[in-house]
């Protein structure tokens, strides 16, 4: 039986998973993301047997060199993804985290030709497969639709400093500020916003209704870009509040959609989404990634 190692480099946590050919988890480890996270993951998995390794990482990436370059919010802004894994002498595949995630869904759960994964977490990320082709971009940084403008008249600034971007409204890091702007109340964290919403707190309800409109506008923009048959939504903000999204998003989406409606479903792998996707990149390396130069 062949085994695959998947490494998820997040801003806060780095996870490694060992999976078999059908995606069953054999072993796992989770470590705090350091200045050289793949090196630390390589040490943590010493002795694990595997046939190939994949990495799904926060970006932006430079896939030609195999480095993360200029990453905001991580302990070091530049670190290698490929170099620390060469010691194993196995094939290596590397992609952006959401690109890995969509590939994992495609390989193990949803083998449809037009598939999009959206994460609603601290930020907003997207991975897309169009006509069976995993989209990457010139450096591996396609799908920056978290920075799609959904309100050109808004003065709200995104973390990237652009105005009116999707992430500035729906990203977990920006929700407290958006909540303050909408309600005039002190900023509160997403978990507290949704807790108050569920308790019937009037200002929180007003805010979540607006937030859902922003999510719908963003999802409509993403659907217009890729025309998916299935659009999967993951990330902690979405997964912790799936009942609200599943109940309210489809109807709102109709207000914004310009293409035929995609099916919408919850992402499959919870906290393991990116690590499973990274292992899937190793298990079944997409043609676009091979052409890019990896695995070497
Ligand atoms: Zn932005």
CSV table of C-alpha atoms and ligand atoms in Angstrom, one decimal:
chain,number,residue,atom,x,y,z
A,1,UNK,CA,0.0,0.0,0.0
A,2,UNK,CA,1.3,3.4,-0.9
A,3,UNK,CA,1.3,6.2,1.7
A,4,UNK,CA,1.4,10.0,1.2
A,5,UNK,CA,2.5,12.8,3.5
A,6,UNK,CA,0.6,16.1,3.4
A,7,UNK,CA,1.9,19.2,5.2
A,8,UNK,CA,-0.4,22.2,5.8
A,9,UNK,CA,1.5,25.4,6.7
A,10,UNK,CA,-0.9,27.8,8.2
A,11,UNK,CA,-0.2,31.2,9.8
A,12,UNK,CA,-0.5,29.8,13.3
A,13,UNK,CA,-0.4,25.9,13.0
A,14,UNK,CA,1.6,23.5,10.8
A,15,UNK,CA,-0.1,20.1,10.4
A,16,UNK,CA,1.3,16.9,8.9
A,17,UNK,CA,-0.9,13.9,8.0
A,18,UNK,CA,0.0,10.5,6.7
A,19,UNK,CA,-2.8,9.1,4.5
A,20,UNK,CA,-3.3,6.0,2.4
A,21,UNK,CA,-4.5,5.7,-1.2
A,22,UNK,CA,-8.1,6.3,-0.3
A,23,UNK,CA,-7.5,9.2,2.0
A,24,UNK,CA,-7.7,7.4,5.4
A,25,UNK,CA,-5.6,9.1,8.1
A,26,UNK,CA,-2.8,6.9,9.4
A,27,UNK,CA,-0.8,9.3,11.5
A,28,UNK,CA,-0.9,13.0,12.3
A,29,UNK,CA,1.1,15.7,14.1
A,30,UNK,CA,0.4,19.4,14.7
A,31,UNK,CA,3.1,22.0,15.7
A,32,UNK,CA,3.1,25.7,16.1
A,33,UNK,CA,4.2,27.5,12.9
A,34,UNK,CA,7.8,28.6,13.3
A,35,UNK,CA,10.1,30.8,11.2
A,36,UNK,CA,11.0,27.6,9.2
A,37,UNK,CA,7.8,25.5,9.4
A,38,UNK,CA,8.5,22.9,6.7
A,39,UNK,CA,11.9,22.1,8.3
A,40,UNK,CA,10.2,21.6,11.7
A,41,UNK,CA,7.5,19.4,10.1
A,42,UNK,CA,10.2,17.3,8.4
A,43,UNK,CA,11.8,16.7,11.8
A,44,UNK,CA,8.4,15.9,13.3
A,45,UNK,CA,7.7,13.2,10.7
A,46,UNK,CA,11.1,11.5,10.8
A,47,UNK,CA,10.6,7.8,10.5
A,48,UNK,CA,7.2,8.0,9.0
A,49,UNK,CA,7.0,5.8,5.8
A,50,UNK,CA,5.7,7.6,2.7
A,51,UNK,CA,6.1,7.5,-1.1
A,52,UNK,CA,5.6,11.2,-1.9
A,53,UNK,CA,5.0,14.4,-0.1
A,54,UNK,CA,2.8,17.4,-0.7
A,55,UNK,CA,2.7,20.9,0.9
A,56,UNK,CA,-0.2,23.3,1.0
A,57,UNK,CA,0.9,26.7,2.3
A,58,UNK,CA,-0.1,30.2,3.1
A,59,UNK,CA,1.2,32.4,0.4
A,60,UNK,CA,2.2,34.2,-1.7
A,61,UNK,CA,4.3,31.5,-3.3
A,62,UNK,CA,7.1,31.5,-5.8
A,63,UNK,CA,6.5,28.0,-7.2
A,64,UNK,CA,9.6,28.2,-9.4
A,65,UNK,CA,11.9,28.5,-6.4
A,66,UNK,CA,9.6,26.6,-4.0
A,67,UNK,CA,9.6,29.4,-1.5
A,68,UNK,CA,6.9,31.4,0.3
A,69,UNK,CA,7.7,35.1,-0.3
A,70,UNK,CA,6.4,38.0,1.7
A,71,UNK,CA,3.7,36.2,3.7
A,72,UNK,CA,1.8,38.6,6.0
A,73,UNK,CA,1.0,37.4,9.6
A,74,UNK,CA,3.4,34.5,9.8
A,75,UNK,CA,6.6,34.3,12.1
A,76,UNK,CA,8.9,34.8,9.1
A,77,UNK,CA,7.8,36.4,5.8
A,78,UNK,CA,10.1,34.1,3.7
A,79,UNK,CA,10.7,30.4,4.1
A,80,UNK,CA,11.4,27.4,1.9
A,81,UNK,CA,8.8,24.8,1.1
A,82,UNK,CA,10.8,22.3,-0.9
A,83,UNK,CA,14.4,22.4,0.3
A,84,UNK,CA,13.7,20.8,3.8
A,85,UNK,CA,11.9,17.9,2.1
A,86,UNK,CA,14.7,16.9,-0.3
A,87,UNK,CA,16.4,14.8,2.4
A,88,UNK,CA,13.6,12.2,2.0
A,89,UNK,CA,14.4,11.6,-1.7
A,90,UNK,CA,10.7,11.4,-2.6
A,91,UNK,CA,8.6,13.3,-5.1
A,92,UNK,CA,7.5,16.7,-3.8
A,93,UNK,CA,4.4,18.7,-4.8
A,94,UNK,CA,3.7,22.2,-3.5
A,95,UNK,CA,0.7,24.6,-3.9
A,96,UNK,CA,-1.1,27.4,-2.2
A,97,UNK,CA,-3.3,26.1,0.7
A,98,UNK,CA,-6.7,26.6,-1.0
A,99,UNK,CA,-5.4,25.1,-4.2
A,100,UNK,CA,-4.3,22.0,-2.3
A,101,UNK,CA,-7.7,21.9,-0.5
A,102,UNK,CA,-9.7,21.9,-3.8
A,103,UNK,CA,-7.5,19.2,-5.2
A,104,UNK,CA,-8.0,17.0,-2.1
A,105,UNK,CA,-11.8,17.4,-2.5
A,106,UNK,CA,-11.5,16.4,-6.2
A,107,UNK,CA,-9.3,13.4,-5.6
A,108,UNK,CA,-11.0,11.9,-2.5
A,109,UNK,CA,-14.6,13.2,-2.4
A,110,UNK,CA,-16.0,15.2,-5.4
A,111,UNK,CA,-14.5,14.2,-8.7
A,112,UNK,CA,-16.4,16.8,-10.7
A,113,UNK,CA,-14.8,18.7,-13.6
A,114,UNK,CA,-15.7,22.2,-12.3
A,115,UNK,CA,-15.1,22.5,-8.6
A,116,UNK,CA,-14.4,25.5,-6.4
A,117,UNK,CA,-13.3,25.6,-2.8
A,118,UNK,CA,-13.8,28.8,-0.7
A,119,UNK,CA,-12.4,29.2,2.8
A,120,UNK,CA,-14.0,31.7,5.2
A,121,UNK,CA,-11.5,31.9,7.9
A,122,UNK,CA,-9.2,34.7,9.2
A,123,UNK,CA,-9.0,35.6,5.5
A,124,UNK,CA,-10.7,34.5,2.4
A,125,UNK,CA,-9.1,32.0,0.0
A,126,UNK,CA,-10.1,30.2,-3.2
A,127,UNK,CA,-9.0,27.1,-5.1
A,128,UNK,CA,-10.5,26.2,-8.5
A,129,UNK,CA,-10.6,23.3,-10.9
A,130,UNK,CA,-12.0,24.3,-14.3
A,131,UNK,CA,-12.7,21.6,-16.9
A,132,UNK,CA,-10.6,19.2,-14.8
A,133,UNK,CA,-7.6,21.6,-14.8
A,134,UNK,CA,-6.2,22.8,-11.5
A,135,UNK,CA,-5.6,26.5,-11.9
A,136,UNK,CA,-2.3,27.9,-10.6
A,137,UNK,CA,-1.3,31.2,-12.2
A,138,UNK,CA,2.2,32.4,-13.2
A,139,UNK,CA,3.7,32.0,-9.7
A,140,UNK,CA,1.1,29.8,-8.1
A,141,UNK,CA,-1.0,32.6,-6.8
A,142,UNK,CA,-4.2,32.5,-8.9
A,143,UNK,CA,-7.5,32.9,-7.2
A,144,UNK,CA,-6.9,36.1,-5.1
A,145,UNK,CA,-10.6,36.7,-5.2
A,146,UNK,CA,-10.6,37.4,-1.5
A,147,UNK,CA,-9.5,40.8,-2.9
A,148,UNK,CA,-12.4,41.0,-5.4
A,149,UNK,CA,-14.1,44.4,-5.0
A,150,UNK,CA,-17.6,43.8,-3.8
A,151,UNK,CA,-18.4,47.4,-2.9
A,152,UNK,CA,-16.5,50.1,-4.9
A,153,UNK,CA,-18.1,52.9,-2.9
A,154,UNK,CA,-17.0,51.6,0.5
A,155,UNK,CA,-14.1,53.1,2.4
A,156,UNK,CA,-13.4,49.9,4.2
A,157,UNK,CA,-9.7,48.9,3.8
A,158,UNK,CA,-8.6,45.3,3.5
A,159,UNK,CA,-5.4,44.0,5.0
A,160,UNK,CA,-3.9,44.5,1.5
A,161,UNK,CA,-4.9,48.2,1.8
A,162,UNK,CA,-7.3,48.0,-1.1
A,163,UNK,CA,-10.9,49.4,-0.7
A,164,UNK,CA,-14.1,47.4,-0.6
A,165,UNK,CA,-12.6,44.0,-1.0
A,166,UNK,CA,-14.6,40.8,-0.1
A,167,UNK,CA,-12.1,39.9,2.7
A,168,UNK,CA,-12.5,43.4,4.3
A,169,UNK,CA,-16.2,42.5,5.0
A,170,UNK,CA,-16.3,38.7,5.5
A,171,UNK,CA,-12.8,37.7,6.7
A,172,UNK,CA,-12.6,36.8,10.4
A,173,UNK,CA,-9.8,39.3,11.1
A,174,UNK,CA,-11.9,42.1,9.6
A,175,UNK,CA,-15.3,41.2,11.1
A,176,UNK,CA,-14.8,43.0,14.5
A,177,UNK,CA,-14.1,46.3,12.6
A,178,UNK,CA,-17.0,45.7,10.3
A,179,UNK,CA,-19.2,44.9,13.2
A,180,UNK,CA,-18.2,48.2,14.9
A,181,UNK,CA,-18.9,50.1,11.7
A,182,UNK,CA,-22.3,48.6,11.2
A,183,UNK,CA,-23.6,48.6,14.8
A,184,UNK,CA,-21.8,51.4,16.4
A,185,UNK,CA,-20.9,49.0,19.2
A,186,UNK,CA,-17.4,48.0,20.3
A,187,UNK,CA,-15.7,45.5,18.0
A,188,UNK,CA,-16.1,41.8,19.0
A,189,UNK,CA,-14.7,38.6,17.6
A,190,UNK,CA,-16.6,36.4,15.1
A,191,UNK,CA,-17.4,33.7,17.7
A,192,UNK,CA,-19.0,36.3,19.9
A,193,UNK,CA,-20.9,37.9,17.0
A,194,UNK,CA,-22.5,34.5,16.1
A,195,UNK,CA,-23.2,33.7,19.7
A,196,UNK,CA,-25.1,36.9,20.1
A,197,UNK,CA,-26.9,36.2,16.8
A,198,UNK,CA,-28.1,32.9,18.0
A,199,UNK,CA,-29.4,34.5,21.2
A,200,UNK,CA,-31.4,36.9,19.2
A,201,UNK,CA,-29.3,40.0,20.0
A,202,UNK,CA,-30.8,42.6,17.6
A,203,UNK,CA,-27.5,44.4,16.6
A,204,UNK,CA,-25.8,41.0,16.0
A,205,UNK,CA,-28.7,39.8,13.8
A,206,UNK,CA,-28.6,43.0,11.8
A,207,UNK,CA,-24.9,42.6,11.3
A,208,UNK,CA,-25.0,38.9,10.4
A,209,UNK,CA,-27.7,39.6,7.8
A,210,UNK,CA,-25.4,42.2,6.2
A,211,UNK,CA,-22.4,39.8,6.5
A,212,UNK,CA,-24.4,37.1,4.7
A,213,UNK,CA,-25.2,39.6,1.9
A,214,UNK,CA,-21.4,40.2,1.6
A,215,UNK,CA,-20.7,36.4,1.5
A,216,UNK,CA,-23.4,36.1,-1.2
A,217,UNK,CA,-21.9,38.9,-3.3
A,218,UNK,CA,-18.4,37.3,-3.0
A,219,UNK,CA,-19.7,33.8,-3.8
A,220,UNK,CA,-21.5,35.2,-6.9
A,221,UNK,CA,-18.3,36.9,-8.0
A,222,UNK,CA,-16.4,33.6,-7.6
A,223,UNK,CA,-19.1,31.7,-9.4
A,224,UNK,CA,-18.9,34.2,-12.3
A,225,UNK,CA,-15.1,33.7,-12.5
A,226,UNK,CA,-15.1,29.9,-12.6
A,227,UNK,CA,-18.7,28.7,-13.4
A,228,UNK,CA,-18.5,25.7,-11.0
A,229,UNK,CA,-21.0,22.9,-10.8
A,230,UNK,CA,-20.1,22.5,-7.1
A,231,UNK,CA,-18.9,25.2,-4.7
A,232,UNK,CA,-17.5,24.0,-1.4
A,233,UNK,CA,-17.2,26.3,1.6
A,234,UNK,CA,-14.8,25.6,4.4
A,235,UNK,CA,-12.7,27.5,7.0
A,236,UNK,CA,-13.5,28.0,10.7
A,237,UNK,CA,-16.0,30.8,10.4
A,238,UNK,CA,-18.1,28.9,7.8
A,239,UNK,CA,-17.8,25.5,9.5
A,240,UNK,CA,-18.7,26.8,13.0
A,241,UNK,CA,-21.8,28.5,11.5
A,242,UNK,CA,-22.8,26.1,8.8
A,243,UNK,CA,-26.4,26.0,9.9
A,244,UNK,CA,-26.7,29.7,9.3
A,245,UNK,CA,-24.9,29.6,5.9
A,246,UNK,CA,-26.8,26.6,4.6
A,247,UNK,CA,-30.1,28.1,5.7
A,248,UNK,CA,-29.6,31.6,4.4
A,249,UNK,CA,-27.0,31.7,1.6
A,250,UNK,CA,-28.8,30.0,-1.3
A,251,UNK,CA,-31.7,32.4,-1.4
A,252,UNK,CA,-29.5,35.5,-1.1
A,253,UNK,CA,-27.2,34.2,-3.8
A,254,UNK,CA,-30.0,34.3,-6.3
A,255,UNK,CA,-30.0,38.1,-5.9
A,256,UNK,CA,-26.3,38.4,-7.1
A,257,UNK,CA,-25.7,35.4,-9.4
A,258,UNK,CA,-25.0,36.0,-13.1
A,259,UNK,CA,-24.4,32.4,-14.0
A,260,UNK,CA,-26.4,29.2,-13.5
A,261,UNK,CA,-26.5,28.4,-9.8
A,262,UNK,CA,-23.8,25.9,-8.6
A,263,UNK,CA,-24.6,23.3,-5.9
A,264,UNK,CA,-23.2,24.5,-2.5
A,265,UNK,CA,-21.9,22.2,0.2
A,266,UNK,CA,-19.8,22.1,3.2
A,267,UNK,CA,-16.1,21.2,2.8
A,268,UNK,CA,-15.3,17.6,3.7
A,269,UNK,CA,-12.3,17.5,6.0
A,270,UNK,CA,-12.6,20.1,8.7
A,271,UNK,CA,-9.3,21.1,10.2
A,272,UNK,CA,-7.5,18.5,8.0
A,273,UNK,CA,-8.7,20.2,4.7
A,274,UNK,CA,-5.4,21.6,3.6
A,275,UNK,CA,-3.3,18.7,4.9
A,276,UNK,CA,-5.5,16.1,3.1
A,277,UNK,CA,-5.3,18.3,0.0
A,278,UNK,CA,-1.5,18.5,0.2
A,279,UNK,CA,-1.3,14.7,0.4
A,280,UNK,CA,-3.7,14.5,-2.6
A,281,UNK,CA,-1.2,16.6,-4.5
A,282,UNK,CA,1.5,14.0,-3.8
A,283,UNK,CA,-0.9,11.1,-4.4
A,284,UNK,CA,-2.2,12.3,-7.8
A,285,UNK,CA,-0.1,15.2,-8.9
A,286,UNK,CA,-2.1,17.5,-11.2
A,287,UNK,CA,-0.8,18.1,-14.7
A,288,UNK,CA,-0.6,21.9,-14.3
A,289,UNK,CA,1.7,21.4,-11.2
A,290,UNK,CA,4.0,19.0,-13.1
A,291,UNK,CA,4.3,21.5,-15.9
A,292,UNK,CA,5.3,24.1,-13.4
A,293,UNK,CA,8.4,22.2,-12.5
A,294,UNK,CA,7.3,20.2,-9.4
A,295,UNK,CA,7.9,17.5,-8.5
A,296,UNK,CA,11.5,17.8,-9.8
B,1,LIG,ZN1,-7.6,43.0,-0.2
